[in-house]
CSV table of C-alpha atoms in Angstrom, one decimal:
chain,number,residue,atom,x,y,z
A,1,MET,CA,-2.0,-8.2,7.8
A,2,THR,CA,1.2,-8.1,9.7
A,3,GLN,CA,3.0,-5.1,11.1
A,4,GLN,CA,6.8,-5.0,10.6
A,5,ASP,CA,9.1,-3.2,13.0
A,6,ARG,CA,11.2,-1.7,10.2
A,7,THR,CA,11.7,1.9,9.0
A,8,GLY,CA,12.6,3.3,5.7
A,9,ASP,CA,16.4,3.0,5.3
A,10,THR,CA,18.1,6.2,5.8
A,11,GLY,CA,21.5,5.0,4.8
A,12,ASP,CA,23.1,4.7,1.4
A,13,THR,CA,20.8,2.3,-0.4
A,14,GLY,CA,21.9,2.7,-4.0
A,15,ASP,CA,19.5,3.0,-7.0
A,16,THR,CA,16.5,1.5,-5.3
A,17,ALA,CA,16.0,4.2,-2.7
A,18,ASP,CA,14.2,7.5,-3.3
A,19,THR,CA,13.8,10.4,-0.9
A,20,VAL,CA,10.0,11.3,-1.1
A,21,ASP,CA,8.6,14.8,-0.3
A,22,THR,CA,8.4,13.9,3.5
A,23,GLY,CA,12.2,13.7,3.5
A,24,ARG,CA,12.1,10.1,4.4
A,25,THR,CA,14.2,7.6,2.2
A,26,VAL,CA,12.2,4.8,0.9
A,27,ASP,CA,14.0,1.5,-0.1
A,28,TRP,CA,11.5,0.3,-2.7
A,29,ASP,CA,13.1,-3.1,-3.1
A,30,ALA,CA,12.9,-3.8,0.6
A,31,LEU,CA,9.3,-2.6,0.6
A,32,ARG,CA,8.5,-4.8,-2.3
A,33,GLY,CA,10.2,-7.7,-0.6
A,34,LEU,CA,7.8,-7.3,2.4
A,35,ALA,CA,4.9,-7.1,0.0
A,36,THR,CA,6.1,-10.4,-1.5
A,37,ASP,CA,6.3,-12.0,2.0
A,38,ALA,CA,2.8,-10.9,2.7
A,39,MET,CA,1.6,-12.3,-0.7
A,40,ALA,CA,2.8,-15.7,0.4
A,41,HIS,CA,0.0,-15.7,3.0
A,42,ALA,CA,-2.8,-14.7,0.6
A,43,TYR,CA,-5.9,-16.8,0.5
A,44,ALA,CA,-6.8,-17.0,-3.2
A,45,PRO,CA,-8.3,-20.5,-3.9
A,46,TYR,CA,-10.8,-19.2,-6.5
A,47,SER,CA,-8.8,-16.7,-8.7
A,48,LYS,CA,-5.4,-18.3,-8.0
A,49,PHE,CA,-4.2,-14.7,-8.1
A,50,PRO,CA,-2.4,-13.9,-4.7
A,51,VAL,CA,-1.5,-10.3,-4.0
A,52,GLY,CA,0.6,-8.8,-1.3
A,53,ALA,CA,1.0,-5.1,-0.3
A,54,ALA,CA,3.3,-3.1,1.9
A,55,ALA,CA,3.4,0.5,3.0
A,56,LEU,CA,5.7,2.8,5.0
A,57,VAL,CA,3.8,4.7,7.7
A,58,ASP,CA,4.7,8.2,8.8
A,59,ASP,CA,6.2,7.0,12.1
A,60,GLY,CA,8.5,4.6,10.3
A,61,ARG,CA,6.5,1.4,10.7
A,62,VAL,CA,5.8,-0.8,7.8
A,63,VAL,CA,2.3,-2.5,7.5
A,64,THR,CA,1.5,-5.3,5.1
A,65,GLY,CA,-1.6,-7.0,3.8
A,66,CYS,CA,-2.6,-9.8,1.4
A,67,ASN,CA,-5.8,-10.6,-0.5
A,68,VAL,CA,-8.4,-12.9,1.1
A,69,GLU,CA,-11.0,-14.4,-1.1
A,70,ASN,CA,-14.4,-15.8,-0.3
A,71,ALA,CA,-16.7,-18.3,-1.9
A,72,SER,CA,-19.2,-15.5,-2.3
A,73,TYR,CA,-16.9,-13.8,-4.8
A,74,GLY,CA,-17.9,-10.2,-4.2
A,75,LEU,CA,-16.9,-10.4,-0.5
A,76,GLY,CA,-13.2,-11.0,-1.2
A,77,LEU,CA,-10.8,-8.5,0.4
A,78,CYS,CA,-8.0,-6.9,-1.6
A,79,ALA,CA,-4.5,-6.8,-0.1
A,80,GLU,CA,-4.9,-3.1,0.4
A,81,CYS,CA,-7.9,-3.7,2.7
A,82,GLY,CA,-5.8,-5.9,4.8
A,83,LEU,CA,-2.9,-3.3,4.8
A,84,VAL,CA,-5.2,-0.5,6.1
A,85,SER,CA,-6.7,-2.8,8.7
A,86,ALA,CA,-3.1,-3.6,9.9
A,87,LEU,CA,-2.4,0.2,9.8
A,88,HIS,CA,-5.2,0.8,12.3
A,89,ALA,CA,-4.7,-2.3,14.4
A,90,SER,CA,-1.1,-1.3,15.0
A,91,GLY,CA,-1.8,2.3,16.1
A,92,GLY,CA,-3.0,4.3,13.0
A,93,GLY,CA,-1.0,7.0,11.2
A,94,ARG,CA,-0.7,8.1,7.6
A,95,LEU,CA,0.7,6.0,4.7
A,96,VAL,CA,3.7,7.7,3.0
A,97,ALA,CA,4.9,5.0,0.5
A,98,PHE,CA,3.0,2.0,-0.9
A,99,THR,CA,3.7,-0.9,-3.2
A,100,CYS,CA,1.8,-4.0,-4.3
A,101,VAL,CA,2.9,-7.3,-6.0
A,102,ASP,CA,1.3,-10.3,-7.7
A,103,GLY,CA,2.0,-13.9,-7.2
A,104,HIS,CA,5.3,-13.7,-9.0
A,105,GLY,CA,6.5,-10.7,-6.9
A,106,GLU,CA,6.0,-8.4,-9.9
A,107,LEU,CA,4.7,-4.9,-9.3
A,108,LEU,CA,0.9,-4.5,-9.5
A,109,MET,CA,-1.0,-1.3,-9.6
A,110,PRO,CA,-4.0,-0.9,-7.1
A,111,CYS,CA,-7.5,-1.0,-8.7
A,112,GLY,CA,-9.6,2.2,-8.5
A,113,ARG,CA,-11.4,1.1,-5.4
A,114,CYS,CA,-8.1,0.5,-3.6
A,115,ARG,CA,-6.7,3.8,-4.8
A,116,GLN,CA,-9.7,5.5,-3.1
A,117,LEU,CA,-9.0,3.5,0.1
A,118,LEU,CA,-5.3,4.4,0.0
A,119,PHE,CA,-6.1,8.0,-0.6
A,120,GLU,CA,-8.2,8.1,2.6
A,121,HIS,CA,-5.3,6.9,4.6
A,122,GLY,CA,-2.4,8.6,2.8
A,123,GLY,CA,-3.8,11.6,1.1
A,124,PRO,CA,-2.8,13.0,-2.3
A,125,GLU,CA,0.9,13.1,-1.1
A,126,LEU,CA,1.1,9.2,-0.7
A,127,TRP,CA,3.8,7.9,-3.0
A,128,VAL,CA,2.9,4.7,-4.9
A,129,GLU,CA,5.4,2.5,-6.7
A,130,THR,CA,4.5,2.3,-10.5
A,131,PRO,CA,6.2,0.8,-13.4
A,132,ASP,CA,7.5,4.3,-14.3
A,133,GLY,CA,8.8,4.9,-10.8
A,134,PRO,CA,7.2,6.4,-7.7
A,135,ALA,CA,4.1,8.6,-8.3
A,136,ARG,CA,2.0,10.7,-6.0
A,137,MET,CA,-1.5,9.4,-5.4
A,138,ALA,CA,-2.8,12.8,-6.6
A,139,ASP,CA,-1.5,11.8,-10.1
A,140,LEU,CA,-2.9,8.3,-9.9
A,141,LEU,CA,-6.4,9.5,-8.6
A,142,PRO,CA,-6.9,13.0,-9.7
A,143,PHE,CA,-9.9,15.0,-8.4
A,144,ALA,CA,-10.3,12.3,-5.7
A,145,PHE,CA,-13.4,12.3,-3.4
A,146,GLY,CA,-12.3,12.5,0.2
A,147,PRO,CA,-13.5,13.2,3.8
A,148,ASP,CA,-13.6,17.0,3.2
A,149,ASP,CA,-16.1,16.5,0.4
A,150,LEU,CA,-18.7,15.1,2.8
A,151,SER,CA,-19.4,18.5,4.4
A,152,ARG,CA,-20.3,20.0,1.0
A,153,GLY,CA,-23.4,17.8,0.7
A,154,ALA,CA,-24.7,18.5,4.3
């Protein structure tokens, strides 16, 4: 759950960088490296499955998180939860690019619950690193339920 003082690289970054719809260049290798660093701090004594996550924020900050398990298994926190907590603890903002890794530093897709959490803090335009390349959250969580839907039931 650390906050990094780094921005998306706007220089020539080679094949690992993409310019997302916001016009910001994302160095996915660097972002994945920060997720791997966060994963090293995971607390996963029960599953033995450490996870790290990193995301670029709309103001250029990078926030990270790792999973934290609990002996009461259902109370464990995913890396994405730590990341969103770090986002708000460091000033808030909107997530614009996200990646997640397993204990070997390999790309890992967020579960459905975490996709919903990320949607809340990045919206449908959030870019998520996938095995097929960056994809918008709108494509990974179509027809998502969000804050605007709450007023419909009132």
